[in-house]
Amino acid sequence: MNMDEMLAGARDAMTVKRVYGDPIEKDGITFIPAANVRGGGGGGGDTEGNGGGGFGVTARPVGAYIIRNGEVSWEPAVDATRLGIMGMLTAIVALLALRSIAKAVFRRR
């Protein structure tokens, strides 16, 4: 695969369709899902014509636009796993900080 083919594939992967999904209509309400899409790539070669490259794309939902009675509103997506992990990390940091404070207080006595 040459660089032109790789760049064409990257352009195809990073279209607006990856960010905004097809509208869904139900009971007079239209939902337009949205995602955060990121990509990256690289390539290289030598003076003898040997080389290669690659490209990667990642996406995660961020919410949806809701159209109801001619009014548009934004409804963010809630990632329960991410919230749980952040809560656990916060608790761990708090416990470690409390332990350090307790050790310092008991050393002074």
mmCIF file of N, CA, C and O in Angstrom:
data_model
loop_
_atom_site.group_PDB
_atom_site.id
_atom_site.type_symbol
_atom_site.label_atom_id
_atom_site.label_comp_id
_atom_site.label_asym_id
_atom_site.label_seq_id
_atom_site.Cartn_x
_atom_site.Cartn_y
_atom_site.Cartn_z
ATOM 1 N N MET A 1 0.856 -1.171 0.000
ATOM 2 C CA MET A 1 0.000 0.000 0.000
ATOM 3 C C MET A 1 0.903 1.234 0.000
ATOM 4 O O MET A 1 1.781 1.375 0.828
ATOM 5 N N ASN A 2 0.643 2.134 -0.907
ATOM 6 C CA ASN A 2 1.452 3.355 -0.941
ATOM 7 C C ASN A 2 0.807 4.436 -0.074
ATOM 8 O O ASN A 2 -0.291 4.281 0.437
ATOM 9 N N MET A 3 1.515 5.529 0.081
ATOM 10 C CA MET A 3 1.062 6.594 0.979
ATOM 11 C C MET A 3 -0.250 7.224 0.515
ATOM 12 O O MET A 3 -1.081 7.596 1.331
ATOM 13 N N ASP A 4 -0.450 7.338 -0.795
ATOM 14 C CA ASP A 4 -1.699 7.918 -1.294
ATOM 15 C C ASP A 4 -2.890 7.063 -0.896
ATOM 16 O O ASP A 4 -3.932 7.587 -0.497
ATOM 17 N N GLU A 5 -2.751 5.747 -0.996
ATOM 18 C CA GLU A 5 -3.839 4.849 -0.591
ATOM 19 C C GLU A 5 -4.096 4.945 0.903
ATOM 20 O O GLU A 5 -5.241 4.939 1.346
ATOM 21 N N MET A 6 -3.030 5.036 1.687
ATOM 22 C CA MET A 6 -3.187 5.140 3.132
ATOM 23 C C MET A 6 -3.884 6.445 3.512
ATOM 24 O O MET A 6 -4.789 6.467 4.340
ATOM 25 N N LEU A 7 -3.503 7.547 2.884
ATOM 26 C CA LEU A 7 -4.144 8.824 3.179
ATOM 27 C C LEU A 7 -5.605 8.840 2.737
ATOM 28 O O LEU A 7 -6.457 9.430 3.404
ATOM 29 N N ALA A 8 -5.901 8.194 1.623
ATOM 30 C CA ALA A 8 -7.295 8.096 1.174
ATOM 31 C C ALA A 8 -8.117 7.309 2.183
ATOM 32 O O ALA A 8 -9.257 7.669 2.501
ATOM 33 N N GLY A 9 -7.548 6.233 2.721
ATOM 34 C CA GLY A 9 -8.237 5.451 3.746
ATOM 35 C C GLY A 9 -8.446 6.258 5.016
ATOM 36 O O GLY A 9 -9.495 6.163 5.662
ATOM 37 N N ALA A 10 -7.470 7.066 5.375
ATOM 38 C CA ALA A 10 -7.594 7.918 6.555
ATOM 39 C C ALA A 10 -8.697 8.950 6.365
ATOM 40 O O ALA A 10 -9.490 9.205 7.259
ATOM 41 N N ARG A 11 -8.762 9.549 5.184
ATOM 42 C CA ARG A 11 -9.822 10.519 4.900
ATOM 43 C C ARG A 11 -11.191 9.861 4.984
ATOM 44 O O ARG A 11 -12.135 10.443 5.504
ATOM 45 N N ASP A 12 -11.303 8.642 4.462
ATOM 46 C CA ASP A 12 -12.579 7.935 4.518
ATOM 47 C C ASP A 12 -12.974 7.609 5.959
ATOM 48 O O ASP A 12 -14.147 7.628 6.311
ATOM 49 N N ALA A 13 -11.977 7.293 6.793
ATOM 50 C CA ALA A 13 -12.258 6.930 8.185
ATOM 51 C C ALA A 13 -12.657 8.141 9.020
ATOM 52 O O ALA A 13 -13.398 8.006 9.988
ATOM 53 N N MET A 14 -12.187 9.316 8.682
ATOM 54 C CA MET A 14 -12.430 10.513 9.490
ATOM 55 C C MET A 14 -13.519 11.400 8.880
ATOM 56 O O MET A 14 -13.368 12.613 8.793
ATOM 57 N N THR A 15 -14.620 10.824 8.488
ATOM 58 C CA THR A 15 -15.715 11.594 7.915
ATOM 59 C C THR A 15 -16.654 12.073 9.014
ATOM 60 O O THR A 15 -16.615 11.600 10.147
ATOM 61 N N VAL A 16 -17.526 12.984 8.674
ATOM 62 C CA VAL A 16 -18.503 13.497 9.622
ATOM 63 C C VAL A 16 -19.459 12.391 10.059
ATOM 64 O O VAL A 16 -20.011 12.430 11.160
ATOM 65 N N LYS A 17 -19.646 11.362 9.260
ATOM 66 C CA LYS A 17 -20.513 10.241 9.633
ATOM 67 C C LYS A 17 -19.967 9.492 10.843
ATOM 68 O O LYS A 17 -20.685 8.803 11.533
ATOM 69 N N ARG A 18 -18.651 9.593 11.098
ATOM 70 C CA ARG A 18 -18.074 8.963 12.295
ATOM 71 C C ARG A 18 -18.405 9.782 13.541
ATOM 72 O O ARG A 18 -18.441 9.258 14.633
ATOM 73 N N VAL A 19 -18.625 11.087 13.358
ATOM 74 C CA VAL A 19 -18.903 11.958 14.493
ATOM 75 C C VAL A 19 -20.407 12.028 14.763
ATOM 76 O O VAL A 19 -20.839 11.870 15.900
ATOM 77 N N TYR A 20 -21.195 12.257 13.740
ATOM 78 C CA TYR A 20 -22.644 12.334 13.888
ATOM 79 C C TYR A 20 -23.278 11.144 13.201
ATOM 80 O O TYR A 20 -23.087 10.923 12.012
ATOM 81 N N GLY A 21 -24.017 10.361 13.964
ATOM 82 C CA GLY A 21 -24.688 9.195 13.401
ATOM 83 C C GLY A 21 -25.933 9.592 12.630
ATOM 84 O O GLY A 21 -26.345 10.761 12.603
ATOM 85 N N ASP A 22 -26.551 8.616 12.001
ATOM 86 C CA ASP A 22 -27.785 8.868 11.267
ATOM 87 C C ASP A 22 -28.894 9.265 12.241
ATOM 88 O O ASP A 22 -29.024 8.677 13.327
ATOM 89 N N PRO A 23 -29.684 10.269 11.893
ATOM 90 C CA PRO A 23 -30.783 10.676 12.773
ATOM 91 C C PRO A 23 -31.789 9.541 12.977
ATOM 92 O O PRO A 23 -32.066 8.761 12.067
ATOM 93 N N ILE A 24 -32.291 9.450 14.184
ATOM 94 C CA ILE A 24 -33.297 8.442 14.538
ATOM 95 C C ILE A 24 -34.552 9.200 14.933
ATOM 96 O O ILE A 24 -34.508 10.071 15.805
ATOM 97 N N GLU A 25 -35.680 8.857 14.294
ATOM 98 C CA GLU A 25 -36.927 9.549 14.596
ATOM 99 C C GLU A 25 -37.930 8.570 15.189
ATOM 100 O O GLU A 25 -38.124 7.460 14.678
ATOM 101 N N LYS A 26 -38.535 8.987 16.323
ATOM 102 C CA LYS A 26 -39.545 8.151 16.967
ATOM 103 C C LYS A 26 -40.507 9.055 17.719
ATOM 104 O O LYS A 26 -40.080 9.935 18.474
ATOM 105 N N ASP A 27 -41.783 8.856 17.510
ATOM 106 C CA ASP A 27 -42.837 9.614 18.182
ATOM 107 C C ASP A 27 -42.661 11.124 18.028
ATOM 108 O O ASP A 27 -42.875 11.888 18.972
ATOM 109 N N GLY A 28 -42.213 11.573 16.857
ATOM 110 C CA GLY A 28 -42.054 12.991 16.585
ATOM 111 C C GLY A 28 -40.808 13.615 17.179
ATOM 112 O O GLY A 28 -40.634 14.823 17.134
ATOM 113 N N ILE A 29 -39.954 12.806 17.774
ATOM 114 C CA ILE A 29 -38.707 13.298 18.355
ATOM 115 C C ILE A 29 -37.551 12.755 17.520
ATOM 116 O O ILE A 29 -37.516 11.578 17.190
ATOM 117 N N THR A 30 -36.600 13.618 17.164
ATOM 118 C CA THR A 30 -35.434 13.214 16.373
ATOM 119 C C THR A 30 -34.191 13.228 17.258
ATOM 120 O O THR A 30 -33.936 14.200 17.960
ATOM 121 N N PHE A 31 -33.455 12.121 17.226
ATOM 122 C CA PHE A 31 -32.191 11.984 17.963
ATOM 123 C C PHE A 31 -31.050 11.947 16.961
ATOM 124 O O PHE A 31 -31.096 11.192 15.995
ATOM 125 N N ILE A 32 -30.018 12.746 17.202
ATOM 126 C CA ILE A 32 -28.817 12.728 16.360
ATOM 127 C C ILE A 32 -27.635 12.402 17.283
ATOM 128 O O ILE A 32 -27.157 13.268 18.016
ATOM 129 N N PRO A 33 -27.173 11.148 17.273
ATOM 130 C CA PRO A 33 -26.066 10.771 18.153
ATOM 131 C C PRO A 33 -24.760 11.415 17.712
ATOM 132 O O PRO A 33 -24.518 11.619 16.528
ATOM 133 N N ALA A 34 -23.914 11.737 18.701
ATOM 134 C CA ALA A 34 -22.615 12.359 18.428
ATOM 135 C C ALA A 34 -21.519 11.597 19.170
ATOM 136 O O ALA A 34 -21.745 11.048 20.239
ATOM 137 N N ALA A 35 -20.332 11.579 18.566
ATOM 138 C CA ALA A 35 -19.199 10.867 19.157
ATOM 139 C C ALA A 35 -17.941 11.712 19.068
ATOM 140 O O ALA A 35 -17.831 12.596 18.220
ATOM 141 N N ASN A 36 -17.003 11.429 19.948
ATOM 142 C CA ASN A 36 -15.672 12.035 19.897
ATOM 143 C C ASN A 36 -14.791 11.055 19.128
ATOM 144 O O ASN A 36 -14.606 9.925 19.565
ATOM 145 N N VAL A 37 -14.285 11.478 17.992
ATOM 146 C CA VAL A 37 -13.486 10.604 17.132
ATOM 147 C C VAL A 37 -12.075 11.160 17.041
ATOM 148 O O VAL A 37 -11.884 12.348 16.789
ATOM 149 N N ARG A 38 -11.094 10.293 17.278
ATOM 150 C CA ARG A 38 -9.687 10.695 17.173
ATOM 151 C C ARG A 38 -8.947 9.670 16.343
ATOM 152 O O ARG A 38 -9.293 8.494 16.349
ATOM 153 N N GLY A 39 -7.935 10.124 15.649
ATOM 154 C CA GLY A 39 -7.136 9.209 14.844
ATOM 155 C C GLY A 39 -5.706 9.672 14.762
ATOM 156 O O GLY A 39 -5.379 10.808 15.093
ATOM 157 N N GLY A 40 -4.886 8.766 14.350
ATOM 158 C CA GLY A 40 -3.484 9.098 14.185
ATOM 159 C C GLY A 40 -2.845 8.106 13.245
ATOM 160 O O GLY A 40 -3.364 7.008 13.025
ATOM 161 N N GLY A 41 -1.764 8.485 12.676
ATOM 162 C CA GLY A 41 -1.094 7.585 11.746
ATOM 163 C C GLY A 41 0.360 7.954 11.598
ATOM 164 O O GLY A 41 0.837 8.958 12.122
ATOM 165 N N GLY A 42 1.033 7.110 10.904
ATOM 166 C CA GLY A 42 2.438 7.361 10.665
ATOM 167 C C GLY A 42 2.965 6.436 9.594
ATOM 168 O O GLY A 42 2.317 5.477 9.205
ATOM 169 N N GLY A 43 4.118 6.741 9.132
ATOM 170 C CA GLY A 43 4.732 5.923 8.105
ATOM 171 C C GLY A 43 6.184 6.300 7.940
ATOM 172 O O GLY A 43 6.665 7.270 8.502
ATOM 173 N N GLY A 44 6.843 5.493 7.189
ATOM 174 C CA GLY A 44 8.250 5.769 6.950
ATOM 175 C C GLY A 44 8.823 4.825 5.929
ATOM 176 O O GLY A 44 8.165 3.884 5.484
ATOM 177 N N GLY A 45 10.014 5.082 5.569
ATOM 178 C CA GLY A 45 10.680 4.236 4.592
ATOM 179 C C GLY A 45 12.165 4.515 4.553
ATOM 180 O O GLY A 45 12.673 5.394 5.240
ATOM 181 N N ASP A 46 12.847 3.735 3.724
ATOM 182 C CA ASP A 46 14.294 3.927 3.586
ATOM 183 C C ASP A 46 14.623 4.311 2.156
ATOM 184 O O ASP A 46 13.740 4.502 1.322
ATOM 185 N N THR A 47 15.883 4.427 1.881
ATOM 186 C CA THR A 47 16.312 4.876 0.554
ATOM 187 C C THR A 47 16.151 3.802 -0.512
ATOM 188 O O THR A 47 16.244 4.097 -1.701
ATOM 189 N N GLU A 48 15.881 2.563 -0.103
ATOM 190 C CA GLU A 48 15.733 1.468 -1.064
ATOM 191 C C GLU A 48 14.289 1.174 -1.432
ATOM 192 O O GLU A 48 13.992 0.177 -2.075
ATOM 193 N N GLY A 49 13.382 2.030 -0.997
ATOM 194 C CA GLY A 49 11.976 1.834 -1.358
ATOM 195 C C GLY A 49 11.206 0.962 -0.380
ATOM 196 O O GLY A 49 10.048 0.648 -0.615
ATOM 197 N N ASN A 50 11.813 0.547 0.710
ATOM 198 C CA ASN A 50 11.110 -0.239 1.721
ATOM 199 C C ASN A 50 10.436 0.712 2.691
ATOM 200 O O ASN A 50 10.996 1.729 3.068
ATOM 201 N N GLY A 51 9.255 0.380 3.111
ATOM 202 C CA GLY A 51 8.558 1.252 4.054
ATOM 203 C C GLY A 51 7.193 0.710 4.373
ATOM 204 O O GLY A 51 6.782 -0.356 3.918
ATOM 205 N N GLY A 52 6.504 1.458 5.162
ATOM 206 C CA GLY A 52 5.157 1.073 5.557
ATOM 207 C C GLY A 52 4.525 2.179 6.368
ATOM 208 O O GLY A 52 5.118 3.217 6.625
ATOM 209 N N GLY A 53 3.325 1.906 6.778
ATOM 210 C CA GLY A 53 2.607 2.906 7.549
ATOM 211 C C GLY A 53 1.378 2.295 8.159
ATOM 212 O O GLY A 53 1.044 1.133 7.929
ATOM 213 N N GLY A 54 0.721 3.073 8.943
ATOM 214 C CA GLY A 54 -0.497 2.612 9.589
ATOM 215 C C GLY A 54 -1.330 3.782 10.060
ATOM 216 O O GLY A 54 -0.880 4.921 10.124
ATOM 217 N N PHE A 55 -2.571 3.471 10.385
ATOM 218 C CA PHE A 55 -3.516 4.489 10.804
ATOM 219 C C PHE A 55 -4.497 3.853 11.765
ATOM 220 O O PHE A 55 -4.893 2.712 11.588
ATOM 221 N N GLY A 56 -4.852 4.566 12.821
ATOM 222 C CA GLY A 56 -5.821 4.049 13.781
ATOM 223 C C GLY A 56 -6.857 5.103 14.119
ATOM 224 O O GLY A 56 -6.594 6.299 14.110
ATOM 225 N N VAL A 57 -8.059 4.651 14.421
ATOM 226 C CA VAL A 57 -9.163 5.541 14.775
ATOM 227 C C VAL A 57 -9.828 4.987 16.032
ATOM 228 O O VAL A 57 -10.004 3.782 16.162
ATOM 229 N N THR A 58 -10.183 5.884 16.951
ATOM 230 C CA THR A 58 -10.951 5.497 18.129
ATOM 231 C C THR A 58 -12.130 6.454 18.265
ATOM 232 O O THR A 58 -12.035 7.626 17.902
ATOM 233 N N ALA A 59 -13.230 5.948 18.776
ATOM 234 C CA ALA A 59 -14.418 6.778 18.937
ATOM 235 C C ALA A 59 -15.133 6.394 20.223
ATOM 236 O O ALA A 59 -15.104 5.235 20.635
ATOM 237 N N ARG A 60 -15.761 7.402 20.853
ATOM 238 C CA ARG A 60 -16.589 7.124 22.022
ATOM 239 C C ARG A 60 -17.791 8.064 21.981
ATOM 240 O O ARG A 60 -17.686 9.216 21.543
ATOM 241 N N PRO A 61 -18.935 7.590 22.428
ATOM 242 C CA PRO A 61 -20.136 8.446 22.397
ATOM 243 C C PRO A 61 -20.014 9.581 23.399
ATOM 244 O O PRO A 61 -19.467 9.410 24.484
ATOM 245 N N VAL A 62 -20.492 10.751 23.006
ATOM 246 C CA VAL A 62 -20.471 11.896 23.909
ATOM 247 C C VAL A 62 -21.869 12.431 24.200
ATOM 248 O O VAL A 62 -22.037 13.190 25.146
ATOM 249 N N GLY A 63 -22.853 12.055 23.413
ATOM 250 C CA GLY A 63 -24.213 12.515 23.658
ATOM 251 C C GLY A 63 -25.043 12.498 22.401
ATOM 252 O O GLY A 63 -24.689 11.860 21.405
ATOM 253 N N ALA A 64 -26.151 13.226 22.469
ATOM 254 C CA ALA A 64 -27.049 13.295 21.321
ATOM 255 C C ALA A 64 -27.783 14.631 21.316
ATOM 256 O O ALA A 64 -28.095 15.189 22.372
ATOM 257 N N TYR A 65 -28.013 15.121 20.121
ATOM 258 C CA TYR A 65 -28.889 16.268 19.946
ATOM 259 C C TYR A 65 -30.303 15.731 19.848
ATOM 260 O O TYR A 65 -30.563 14.753 19.146
ATOM 261 N N ILE A 66 -31.223 16.375 20.553
ATOM 262 C CA ILE A 66 -32.621 15.955 20.547
ATOM 263 C C ILE A 66 -33.451 17.106 20.003
ATOM 264 O O ILE A 66 -33.374 18.232 20.507
ATOM 265 N N ILE A 67 -34.218 16.810 18.965
ATOM 266 C CA ILE A 67 -35.084 17.818 18.352
ATOM 267 C C ILE A 67 -36.519 17.431 18.687
ATOM 268 O O ILE A 67 -37.026 16.387 18.247
ATOM 269 N N ARG A 68 -37.173 18.290 19.495
ATOM 270 C CA ARG A 68 -38.540 18.023 19.946
ATOM 271 C C ARG A 68 -39.337 19.319 19.817
ATOM 272 O O ARG A 68 -38.936 20.344 20.358
ATOM 273 N N ASN A 69 -40.410 19.278 19.090
ATOM 274 C CA ASN A 69 -41.275 20.452 18.889
ATOM 275 C C ASN A 69 -40.509 21.654 18.352
ATOM 276 O O ASN A 69 -40.714 22.782 18.764
ATOM 277 N N GLY A 70 -39.573 21.418 17.432
ATOM 278 C CA GLY A 70 -38.808 22.488 16.825
ATOM 279 C C GLY A 70 -37.704 23.051 17.706
ATOM 280 O O GLY A 70 -37.015 23.977 17.312
ATOM 281 N N GLU A 71 -37.533 22.521 18.909
ATOM 282 C CA GLU A 71 -36.491 22.960 19.834
ATOM 283 C C GLU A 71 -35.368 21.933 19.854
ATOM 284 O O GLU A 71 -35.613 20.724 19.894
ATOM 285 N N VAL A 72 -34.108 22.410 19.828
ATOM 286 C CA VAL A 72 -32.950 21.518 19.860
ATOM 287 C C VAL A 72 -32.314 21.577 21.242
ATOM 288 O O VAL A 72 -32.108 22.662 21.788
ATOM 289 N N SER A 73 -32.045 20.406 21.800
ATOM 290 C CA SER A 73 -31.351 20.348 23.086
ATOM 291 C C SER A 73 -30.240 19.303 23.007
ATOM 292 O O SER A 73 -30.249 18.430 22.142
ATOM 293 N N TRP A 74 -29.296 19.422 23.924
ATOM 294 C CA TRP A 74 -28.148 18.506 23.978
ATOM 295 C C TRP A 74 -28.289 17.619 25.208
ATOM 296 O O TRP A 74 -28.530 18.105 26.317
ATOM 297 N N GLU A 75 -28.146 16.323 25.030
ATOM 298 C CA GLU A 75 -28.190 15.367 26.130
ATOM 299 C C GLU A 75 -26.854 14.636 26.164
ATOM 300 O O GLU A 75 -26.568 13.819 25.283
ATOM 301 N N PRO A 76 -26.001 14.934 27.162
ATOM 302 C CA PRO A 76 -24.693 14.278 27.207
ATOM 303 C C PRO A 76 -24.812 12.799 27.559
ATOM 304 O O PRO A 76 -25.714 12.399 28.292
ATOM 305 N N ALA A 77 -23.892 12.007 27.032
ATOM 306 C CA ALA A 77 -23.828 10.587 27.374
ATOM 307 C C ALA A 77 -23.112 10.443 28.703
ATOM 308 O O ALA A 77 -22.158 11.162 28.989
ATOM 309 N N VAL A 78 -23.561 9.523 29.522
ATOM 310 C CA VAL A 78 -22.939 9.269 30.819
ATOM 311 C C VAL A 78 -22.222 7.929 30.726
ATOM 312 O O VAL A 78 -22.829 6.901 30.446
ATOM 313 N N ASP A 79 -20.909 7.963 30.959
ATOM 314 C CA ASP A 79 -20.093 6.745 30.940
ATOM 315 C C ASP A 79 -19.950 6.274 32.385
ATOM 316 O O ASP A 79 -19.091 6.760 33.127
ATOM 317 N N ALA A 80 -20.801 5.326 32.798
ATOM 318 C CA ALA A 80 -20.823 4.863 34.180
ATOM 319 C C ALA A 80 -19.491 4.224 34.579
ATOM 320 O O ALA A 80 -19.043 4.378 35.718
ATOM 321 N N THR A 81 -18.860 3.530 33.661
ATOM 322 C CA THR A 81 -17.572 2.894 33.974
ATOM 323 C C THR A 81 -16.533 3.949 34.295
ATOM 324 O O THR A 81 -15.794 3.839 35.278
ATOM 325 N N ARG A 82 -16.452 4.978 33.482
ATOM 326 C CA ARG A 82 -15.478 6.048 33.718
ATOM 327 C C ARG A 82 -15.759 6.757 35.038
ATOM 328 O O ARG A 82 -14.836 7.048 35.807
ATOM 329 N N LEU A 83 -17.024 7.015 35.342
ATOM 330 C CA LEU A 83 -17.375 7.655 36.609
ATOM 331 C C LEU A 83 -16.981 6.781 37.787
ATOM 332 O O LEU A 83 -16.467 7.262 38.799
ATOM 333 N N GLY A 84 -17.209 5.473 37.678
ATOM 334 C CA GLY A 84 -16.843 4.553 38.752
ATOM 335 C C GLY A 84 -15.349 4.511 38.983
ATOM 336 O O GLY A 84 -14.884 4.551 40.131
ATOM 337 N N ILE A 85 -14.595 4.447 37.910
ATOM 338 C CA ILE A 85 -13.134 4.417 38.034
ATOM 339 C C ILE A 85 -12.614 5.714 38.646
ATOM 340 O O ILE A 85 -11.743 5.705 39.523
ATOM 341 N N MET A 86 -13.153 6.849 38.214
ATOM 342 C CA MET A 86 -12.717 8.131 38.776
ATOM 343 C C MET A 86 -13.059 8.211 40.264
ATOM 344 O O MET A 86 -12.275 8.726 41.062
ATOM 345 N N GLY A 87 -14.214 7.691 40.658
ATOM 346 C CA GLY A 87 -14.590 7.674 42.070
ATOM 347 C C GLY A 87 -13.636 6.820 42.890
ATOM 348 O O GLY A 87 -13.219 7.211 43.996
ATOM 349 N N MET A 88 -13.277 5.649 42.370
ATOM 350 C CA MET A 88 -12.346 4.779 43.087
ATOM 351 C C MET A 88 -10.969 5.414 43.202
ATOM 352 O O MET A 88 -10.335 5.352 44.262
ATOM 353 N N LEU A 89 -10.489 6.029 42.118
ATOM 354 C CA LEU A 89 -9.180 6.685 42.167
ATOM 355 C C LEU A 89 -9.175 7.844 43.160
ATOM 356 O O LEU A 89 -8.203 8.037 43.901
ATOM 357 N N THR A 90 -10.263 8.596 43.208
ATOM 358 C CA THR A 90 -10.367 9.698 44.162
ATOM 359 C C THR A 90 -10.331 9.173 45.586
ATOM 360 O O THR A 90 -9.653 9.735 46.457
ATOM 361 N N ALA A 91 -11.044 8.086 45.848
ATOM 362 C CA ALA A 91 -11.053 7.498 47.192
ATOM 363 C C ALA A 91 -9.661 6.992 47.575
ATOM 364 O O ALA A 91 -9.218 7.188 48.718
ATOM 365 N N ILE A 92 -8.960 6.369 46.656
ATOM 366 C CA ILE A 92 -7.610 5.866 46.944
ATOM 367 C C ILE A 92 -6.668 7.008 47.279
ATOM 368 O O ILE A 92 -5.910 6.947 48.251
ATOM 369 N N VAL A 93 -6.706 8.069 46.485
ATOM 370 C CA VAL A 93 -5.839 9.226 46.744
ATOM 371 C C VAL A 93 -6.179 9.844 48.098
ATOM 372 O O VAL A 93 -5.288 10.208 48.884
ATOM 373 N N ALA A 94 -7.465 9.958 48.417
ATOM 374 C CA ALA A 94 -7.876 10.528 49.704
ATOM 375 C C ALA A 94 -7.382 9.666 50.857
ATOM 376 O O ALA A 94 -6.878 10.185 51.870
ATOM 377 N N LEU A 95 -7.509 8.348 50.742
ATOM 378 C CA LEU A 95 -7.034 7.459 51.806
ATOM 379 C C LEU A 95 -5.524 7.538 51.982
ATOM 380 O O LEU A 95 -5.019 7.553 53.117
ATOM 381 N N LEU A 96 -4.786 7.602 50.886
ATOM 382 C CA LEU A 96 -3.331 7.731 50.989
ATOM 383 C C LEU A 96 -2.933 9.059 51.624
ATOM 384 O O LEU A 96 -1.991 9.123 52.427
ATOM 385 N N ALA A 97 -3.639 10.116 51.275
ATOM 386 C CA ALA A 97 -3.347 11.422 51.875
ATOM 387 C C ALA A 97 -3.657 11.408 53.363
ATOM 388 O O ALA A 97 -2.863 11.912 54.180
ATOM 389 N N LEU A 98 -4.787 10.811 53.759
ATOM 390 C CA LEU A 98 -5.136 10.717 55.177
ATOM 391 C C LEU A 98 -4.109 9.888 55.941
ATOM 392 O O LEU A 98 -3.753 10.219 57.070
ATOM 393 N N ARG A 99 -3.636 8.814 55.343
ATOM 394 C CA ARG A 99 -2.621 7.976 55.977
ATOM 395 C C ARG A 99 -1.349 8.775 56.217
ATOM 396 O O ARG A 99 -0.742 8.701 57.294
ATOM 397 N N SER A 100 -0.926 9.543 55.213
ATOM 398 C CA SER A 100 0.276 10.368 55.358
ATOM 399 C C SER A 100 0.102 11.410 56.451
ATOM 400 O O SER A 100 1.011 11.657 57.246
ATOM 401 N N ILE A 101 -1.062 12.020 56.519
ATOM 402 C CA ILE A 101 -1.334 13.021 57.558
ATOM 403 C C ILE A 101 -1.318 12.365 58.931
ATOM 404 O O ILE A 101 -0.733 12.891 59.888
ATOM 405 N N ALA A 102 -1.960 11.200 59.041
ATOM 406 C CA ALA A 102 -1.997 10.499 60.329
ATOM 407 C C ALA A 102 -0.592 10.107 60.771
ATOM 408 O O ALA A 102 -0.248 10.247 61.962
ATOM 409 N N LYS A 103 0.231 9.623 59.870
ATOM 410 C CA LYS A 103 1.614 9.267 60.215
ATOM 411 C C LYS A 103 2.381 10.482 60.717
ATOM 412 O O LYS A 103 3.123 10.403 61.689
ATOM 413 N N ALA A 104 2.215 11.614 60.051
ATOM 414 C CA ALA A 104 2.924 12.834 60.455
ATOM 415 C C ALA A 104 2.462 13.299 61.826
ATOM 416 O O ALA A 104 3.280 13.735 62.660
ATOM 417 N N VAL A 105 1.189 13.207 62.110
ATOM 418 C CA VAL A 105 0.655 13.635 63.406
ATOM 419 C C VAL A 105 1.175 12.720 64.505
ATOM 420 O O VAL A 105 1.599 13.176 65.567
ATOM 421 N N PHE A 106 1.168 11.408 64.300
ATOM 422 C CA PHE A 106 1.634 10.469 65.316
ATOM 423 C C PHE A 106 3.139 10.539 65.538
ATOM 424 O O PHE A 106 3.617 10.243 66.632
ATOM 425 N N ARG A 107 3.902 10.944 64.580
ATOM 426 C CA ARG A 107 5.365 11.097 64.736
ATOM 427 C C ARG A 107 5.692 12.275 65.647
ATOM 428 O O ARG A 107 6.697 12.269 66.350
ATOM 429 N N ARG A 108 4.877 13.308 65.619
ATOM 430 C CA ARG A 108 5.121 14.497 66.430
ATOM 431 C C ARG A 108 4.866 14.241 67.921
ATOM 432 O O ARG A 108 5.354 14.946 68.763
ATOM 433 N N ARG A 109 4.098 13.244 68.217
ATOM 434 C CA ARG A 109 3.738 12.972 69.631
ATOM 435 C C ARG A 109 4.783 12.195 70.316
ATOM 436 O O ARG A 109 5.546 11.484 70.094
#
